[in-house]
Every structure is written in structure tokens, then in C-alpha cells.
Tab-separated table of C-alpha atoms in Angstrom:
chain	number	residue	atom	x	y	z
N	608	MET	CA	-25.155	34.678	-29.385
N	609	ARG	CA	-28.148	32.988	-27.803
N	610	LYS	CA	-27.997	30.171	-30.367
N	611	THR	CA	-24.284	29.747	-29.688
N	612	GLY	CA	-24.948	29.591	-25.964
N	613	ARG	CA	-27.654	26.987	-26.479
N	614	CYS	CA	-25.360	24.876	-28.657
N	615	ILE	CA	-22.646	24.955	-26.021
N	616	ALA	CA	-25.162	23.979	-23.333
N	617	ILE	CA	-26.484	21.109	-25.467
N	618	LEU	CA	-22.976	19.830	-26.199
N	619	ALA	CA	-22.086	20.021	-22.515
N	620	ALA	CA	-25.227	18.090	-21.602
N	621	LEU	CA	-24.481	15.446	-24.227
N	622	GLY	CA	-20.917	15.157	-22.958
N	623	ALA	CA	-22.101	14.731	-19.382
N	624	ALA	CA	-24.649	12.124	-20.448
N	625	SER	CA	-22.021	10.239	-22.443
N	626	THR	CA	-19.666	10.246	-19.452
N	627	ALA	CA	-22.432	8.962	-17.180
N	628	VAL	CA	-23.269	6.126	-19.604
N	629	LEU	CA	-19.594	5.194	-19.917
N	630	SER	CA	-19.177	5.182	-16.145
N	631	ALA	CA	-22.263	2.997	-15.732
N	632	ASN	CA	-20.972	0.584	-18.388
N	633	ILE	CA	-17.605	0.278	-16.662
N	634	THR	CA	-19.286	-0.304	-13.304
N	635	GLY	CA	-21.362	-3.072	-14.853
N	636	ILE	CA	-18.319	-4.705	-16.430
N	637	LEU	CA	-16.424	-4.534	-13.132
N	638	GLU	CA	-19.291	-6.340	-11.423
N	639	GLN	CA	-19.422	-9.025	-14.135
N	640	ALA	CA	-15.663	-9.532	-13.965
N	641	GLN	CA	-15.640	-9.828	-10.190
N	642	SER	CA	-18.542	-12.278	-10.313
N	643	ALA	CA	-16.559	-14.432	-12.745
N	644	TYR	CA	-13.396	-14.207	-10.641
N	645	ASN	CA	-15.332	-15.257	-7.541
N	646	GLU	CA	-15.819	-18.607	-9.307
N	647	ARG	CA	-12.054	-18.988	-9.802
N	648	ALA	CA	-12.099	-22.648	-8.803
N	649	ASN	CA	-12.892	-22.973	-12.510
N	650	PRO	CA	-9.891	-21.448	-14.392
N	651	SER	CA	-12.063	-20.652	-17.405
N	652	ARG	CA	-14.001	-18.190	-15.241
N	653	VAL	CA	-10.748	-16.417	-14.365
N	654	ARG	CA	-10.013	-16.085	-18.078
N	655	GLU	CA	-13.488	-14.615	-18.589
N	656	ALA	CA	-12.788	-12.074	-15.847
N	657	ILE	CA	-9.483	-11.170	-17.494
N	658	VAL	CA	-11.207	-10.515	-20.830
N	659	LEU	CA	-13.728	-8.230	-19.111
N	660	TRP	CA	-11.080	-6.207	-17.242
N	661	GLN	CA	-9.101	-5.894	-20.483
N	662	GLU	CA	-12.273	-4.602	-22.149
N	663	ILE	CA	-12.332	-1.751	-19.623
N	664	LEU	CA	-8.742	-0.842	-20.500
N	665	GLN	CA	-9.677	-0.573	-24.174
N	666	THR	CA	-12.038	2.244	-23.190
N	667	GLU	CA	-10.037	3.663	-20.289
N	668	PRO	CA	-6.353	2.568	-20.487
N	669	VAL	CA	-5.509	4.087	-17.091
N	670	HIS	CA	-8.279	2.480	-15.053
N	671	TYR	CA	-6.571	1.713	-11.729
N	672	GLU	CA	-8.928	-0.994	-10.467
N	673	ALA	CA	-8.917	-2.887	-13.759
N	674	LEU	CA	-5.104	-2.813	-13.797
N	675	TRP	CA	-4.541	-4.195	-10.311
N	676	ARG	CA	-7.294	-6.763	-10.672
N	677	LEU	CA	-5.669	-7.952	-13.905
N	678	ALA	CA	-2.389	-8.313	-12.017
N	679	LYS	CA	-4.137	-10.348	-9.325
N	680	ALA	CA	-5.998	-12.521	-11.847
N	681	HIS	CA	-2.832	-13.296	-13.815
N	682	TRP	CA	-1.034	-14.137	-10.565
N	683	TRP	CA	-3.821	-16.583	-9.713
N	684	LEU	CA	-3.844	-18.055	-13.213
N	685	GLY	CA	-0.062	-18.479	-13.188
N	686	ASP	CA	-0.209	-20.096	-9.778
N	687	HIS	CA	-2.651	-22.666	-11.183
N	688	SER	CA	-0.839	-23.373	-14.447
N	689	ALA	CA	1.763	-25.982	-15.347
N	690	GLU	CA	5.336	-24.856	-14.625
N	691	PRO	CA	6.354	-24.381	-18.301
N	692	GLU	CA	3.420	-21.973	-18.748
N	693	GLN	CA	3.933	-19.905	-15.601
N	694	LYS	CA	6.678	-17.468	-16.555
N	695	PRO	CA	4.833	-15.513	-19.301
N	696	ILE	CA	1.678	-15.363	-17.175
N	697	PHE	CA	3.577	-13.898	-14.224
N	698	GLU	CA	5.243	-11.449	-16.611
N	699	LYS	CA	1.777	-10.185	-17.581
N	700	ALA	CA	0.843	-9.959	-13.902
N	701	MET	CA	3.963	-7.865	-13.288
N	702	GLU	CA	3.175	-5.624	-16.256
N	703	TYR	CA	-0.336	-4.828	-15.051
N	704	GLY	CA	0.774	-4.450	-11.441
N	705	GLN	CA	3.573	-2.064	-12.353
N	706	LYS	CA	1.210	0.070	-14.447
N	707	ALA	CA	-1.220	0.255	-11.523
N	708	ALA	CA	1.556	1.189	-9.081
N	709	GLU	CA	2.895	3.879	-11.412
N	710	LEU	CA	-0.589	5.255	-12.083
N	711	TYR	CA	-1.440	5.555	-8.392
N	712	PRO	CA	1.742	5.386	-6.239
N	713	ASP	CA	-0.254	5.636	-3.006
N	714	GLY	CA	-2.563	2.777	-3.960
N	715	VAL	CA	-2.096	-0.271	-1.757
N	716	GLU	CA	-3.606	-2.797	-4.183
N	717	GLY	CA	-1.403	-1.877	-7.139
N	718	ARG	CA	1.813	-1.997	-5.170
N	719	TYR	CA	0.822	-5.182	-3.358
N	720	TRP	CA	-0.076	-7.167	-6.457
N	721	TYR	CA	2.922	-5.840	-8.341
N	722	GLY	CA	5.186	-7.071	-5.552
N	723	VAL	CA	3.418	-10.432	-5.291
N	724	SER	CA	3.677	-10.931	-9.062
N	725	VAL	CA	7.390	-10.115	-9.068
N	726	GLY	CA	7.879	-12.606	-6.247
N	727	ARG	CA	6.205	-15.436	-8.147
N	728	TYR	CA	8.067	-14.506	-11.319
N	729	VAL	CA	11.357	-14.783	-9.411
N	730	GLU	CA	10.491	-18.358	-8.474
N	731	THR	CA	10.357	-19.330	-12.172
N	732	LEU	CA	13.951	-18.211	-12.817
N	733	GLY	CA	15.923	-21.134	-11.404
N	734	PRO	CA	18.925	-20.943	-9.049
N	735	PHE	CA	19.452	-17.806	-6.980
N	736	ASN	CA	21.694	-15.177	-8.611
N	737	LEU	CA	22.225	-11.403	-8.664
N	738	SER	CA	19.302	-10.881	-11.027
N	739	LYS	CA	16.966	-12.714	-8.665
N	740	LEU	CA	18.378	-10.773	-5.716
N	741	SER	CA	17.554	-7.490	-7.451
N	742	LEU	CA	13.980	-8.630	-8.065
N	743	ALA	CA	13.682	-9.864	-4.478
N	744	ARG	CA	14.678	-6.382	-3.326
N	745	THR	CA	11.872	-5.005	-5.479
N	746	VAL	CA	9.387	-7.269	-3.697
N	747	LYS	CA	10.772	-6.191	-0.324
N	748	THR	CA	10.548	-2.498	-1.245
N	749	GLU	CA	6.974	-2.797	-2.522
N	750	MET	CA	5.799	-4.602	0.614
N	751	GLU	CA	7.522	-2.096	2.887
N	752	THR	CA	5.763	0.682	0.965
N	753	VAL	CA	2.432	-1.115	1.376
N	754	LEU	CA	3.009	-1.215	5.140
N	755	LYS	CA	3.727	2.511	5.183
N	756	LEU	CA	0.427	3.088	3.397
N	757	ASP	CA	-1.486	0.483	5.422
N	758	PRO	CA	0.301	-0.588	8.649
N	759	GLN	CA	-2.335	-3.297	9.290
N	760	HIS	CA	-1.796	-5.097	5.959
N	761	ALA	CA	-1.398	-8.784	6.843
N	762	GLY	CA	-0.659	-9.848	3.262
N	763	ALA	CA	2.400	-7.610	2.972
N	764	ARG	CA	3.768	-9.085	6.202
N	765	HIS	CA	3.251	-12.604	4.868
N	766	VAL	CA	5.088	-11.764	1.644
N	767	LEU	CA	7.966	-10.176	3.573
N	768	SER	CA	8.183	-13.331	5.677
N	769	VAL	CA	8.475	-15.459	2.539
N	770	VAL	CA	11.134	-13.151	1.073
N	771	TYR	CA	13.253	-13.106	4.233
N	772	ARG	CA	12.953	-16.907	4.505
N	773	LYS	CA	13.874	-17.716	0.917
N	774	VAL	CA	16.577	-15.117	0.205
N	775	PRO	CA	20.093	-16.125	1.345
N	776	GLY	CA	21.369	-14.419	4.476
N	777	LYS	CA	24.500	-12.385	5.106
N	778	PRO	CA	27.078	-11.876	3.677
N	779	PHE	CA	25.476	-12.809	0.353
N	780	ALA	CA	22.086	-11.111	0.697
N	781	PHE	CA	19.531	-9.763	3.173
N	782	GLY	CA	17.687	-12.961	4.123
N	783	SER	CA	16.892	-13.451	7.805
N	784	LYS	CA	14.983	-16.318	9.426
N	785	LYS	CA	14.507	-14.119	12.509
N	786	LYS	CA	12.760	-11.402	10.480
N	787	ALA	CA	10.829	-14.061	8.575
N	788	LEU	CA	9.443	-15.390	11.858
N	789	LYS	CA	8.543	-11.902	13.072
N	790	TYR	CA	6.559	-11.054	9.943
N	791	ALA	CA	4.895	-14.487	9.813
N	792	GLU	CA	3.697	-14.165	13.404
N	793	GLU	CA	2.389	-10.657	12.739
N	794	ALA	CA	0.512	-11.818	9.624
N	795	VAL	CA	-1.235	-14.569	11.604
N	796	GLU	CA	-2.043	-12.153	14.419
N	797	LEU	CA	-3.606	-9.645	12.009
N	798	ASP	CA	-5.604	-12.256	10.078
N	799	PRO	CA	-6.004	-15.376	12.252
N	800	ALA	CA	-8.576	-16.805	9.806
N	801	SER	CA	-5.972	-17.096	7.026
N	802	LEU	CA	-4.828	-20.648	6.365
N	803	ARG	CA	-2.108	-19.365	4.035
N	804	TYR	CA	-0.495	-17.171	6.659
N	805	ARG	CA	-0.508	-20.001	9.202
N	806	ILE	CA	1.195	-22.275	6.672
N	807	GLY	CA	3.715	-19.475	6.095
N	808	LEU	CA	4.419	-19.456	9.834
N	809	ALA	CA	4.847	-23.242	9.795
N	810	GLU	CA	7.341	-22.998	6.920
N	811	VAL	CA	9.467	-20.520	8.869
N	812	LEU	CA	9.343	-22.795	11.923
N	813	ILE	CA	10.463	-25.718	9.744
N	814	ALA	CA	13.365	-23.615	8.432
N	815	LEU	CA	14.295	-22.847	12.053
N	816	LYS	CA	14.071	-26.591	12.870
N	817	ARG	CA	11.238	-25.983	15.346
N	818	LYS	CA	9.312	-28.946	14.015
N	819	ASP	CA	6.992	-29.460	16.986
N	820	LYS	CA	5.646	-25.908	16.692
N	821	ALA	CA	5.456	-26.277	12.909
N	822	ARG	CA	3.372	-29.444	13.273
N	823	ALA	CA	1.048	-27.681	15.699
N	824	ALA	CA	0.531	-24.812	13.236
N	825	LEU	CA	-0.157	-27.208	10.358
N	826	GLN	CA	-2.582	-29.274	12.420
N	827	GLU	CA	-4.457	-26.063	13.188
N	828	VAL	CA	-4.785	-25.441	9.451
N	829	LEU	CA	-6.410	-28.846	8.963
N	830	VAL	CA	-9.241	-28.049	11.389
N	831	MET	CA	-9.724	-24.380	10.489
N	832	PRO	CA	-12.862	-23.358	8.561
N	833	PRO	CA	-12.366	-21.991	5.032
N	834	HIS	CA	-11.348	-18.337	4.927
N	835	PRO	CA	-14.466	-16.235	4.196
N	836	GLU	CA	-12.778	-14.462	1.261
N	837	TYR	CA	-10.604	-17.299	-0.036
N	838	GLY	CA	-12.733	-20.435	-0.215
N	839	PRO	CA	-11.013	-22.096	-3.219
N	840	GLU	CA	-7.563	-21.326	-1.807
N	841	SER	CA	-8.544	-22.751	1.590
N	842	ILE	CA	-9.144	-26.188	0.054
N	843	GLU	CA	-5.711	-26.100	-1.594
N	844	GLU	CA	-4.034	-24.904	1.589
N	845	LYS	CA	-5.451	-27.774	3.625
N	846	ASP	CA	-3.943	-30.189	1.076
N	847	ARG	CA	-0.647	-28.343	1.304
N	848	ALA	CA	-0.671	-28.479	5.105
N	849	SER	CA	-1.328	-32.214	4.978
N	850	LYS	CA	1.636	-32.768	2.629
N	851	LEU	CA	3.954	-30.658	4.786
N	852	LEU	CA	2.951	-32.674	7.853
N	853	GLN	CA	3.984	-35.851	6.051
N	854	GLU	CA	7.368	-34.340	5.162
N	855	ILE	CA	8.456	-33.211	8.636
């Protein structure tokens, strides 16, 4: 009996040690992946991050953080790929995002990046139709859920603004320039350092034919410092603001 008890204790200790080592390994891989993603101005570093997050899933297929970060990384990669290559990349982003959202329904990151990925996938599908409307409703639902979970989420408001601006209005669909403006203004108010959200506000103002206010918003983007969390994107957004100013 004593020997049996000792064996059980030894096995339990070995199991605990193995779990601790595995956890430490995953933590290390997460740090390596994030370090690579932080250098995303170089697309090859994003691909390295993707490989590392996928490595975690080989060990732990239901790792929430790895799943939503894979969705985010594929969204970024798709956004920086040639148009013919975008659709399958956004499909992978959707796949990872949906798995994260299903694994942890109350997780903000999973739902947010699932919705964002669906939104970018929709934009690869061509002219607006019922299929695109259904997917747009999915984006809307995910962002509304994010706001229920985190009422101060500026990103969800920005995405809702884009959806309401791009989707046709009544009687065909639920689009609304008025709601688009409301969400765009709220996104800027919650994160005034975001160049992307200010461009989103300018795009709504352009759609509403308020070009003077749109110009003012875009000119603000040109003189804003890079966003502390989104340095590479800030450079791109200044270029985008400059092009929009030339068009209006």
C-alpha cells in the first residue's frame, strides 16, 4: 500500500512538473511570436509569428490567445497582400477568429477579430448581394456583442461605423450614415490618438458631403504623432489621409 501511495505521489509530481514545463514553453513561444509581430512592417516577421502561434495549437488546440492572435495576424497579412491573394488569407483569419469566439464566448478579442476578419472578407466578394448582407450582419452582431462585453471599446465602434457607412440603407438593408457618424465620433472620442479612427470619421463626413469637416479631420491626421501601439499602421494612414485630401 505504501509503495502504491508513493508511486501515485511520484506520478502526480511528474505530471505537475510536465504541466509547468509545457506552460513555460507556451509562454516563451507567445513572447517570441509577439516580438516578431511587433516588427510587422516586415511581412516575413508576421509569417514567423503565425508559425509560432500555430506551433502552440499543435500542443494545445484550444489555446484562446493563440487563436485570436492568429486571426489578427492573418487579417494584417491579408490587408497587406495583393488583391488576388487576399480572399484565402481572410478566410483563415475568419476560421481562427470563429474558433476563438466559440471557445470563449465572453472574450472580447476573439469576437472582435472574428468580426473584423469577416468584414474584410466581405470586401473581397464583389458587388453587394444577399450573401454579403448576411455576412455584414454577422460583423454588426459581433461588434455589438463586443460593446456589451466592453462598453469602452473604440475599435468596435469604428467597425460599426464602417459597416453602417458601406451597407445600403433602407429599404434594402440596415445601412445608416447617421449611425455611421455617431459611431465614428465615439471611436475618436474614446481613442483620440488613433489615426485610423479619425480617417474613418473623415470618410463618413465625405459620404455626408461635409467636405470641409472631412478635410479638417484629414489634415489633423497628417500632423498627428504615430499611435503608440500602431506605428507601422500610422505611416500607412498618413499616406491614406493625404490621398483622400487630394480626392475631395
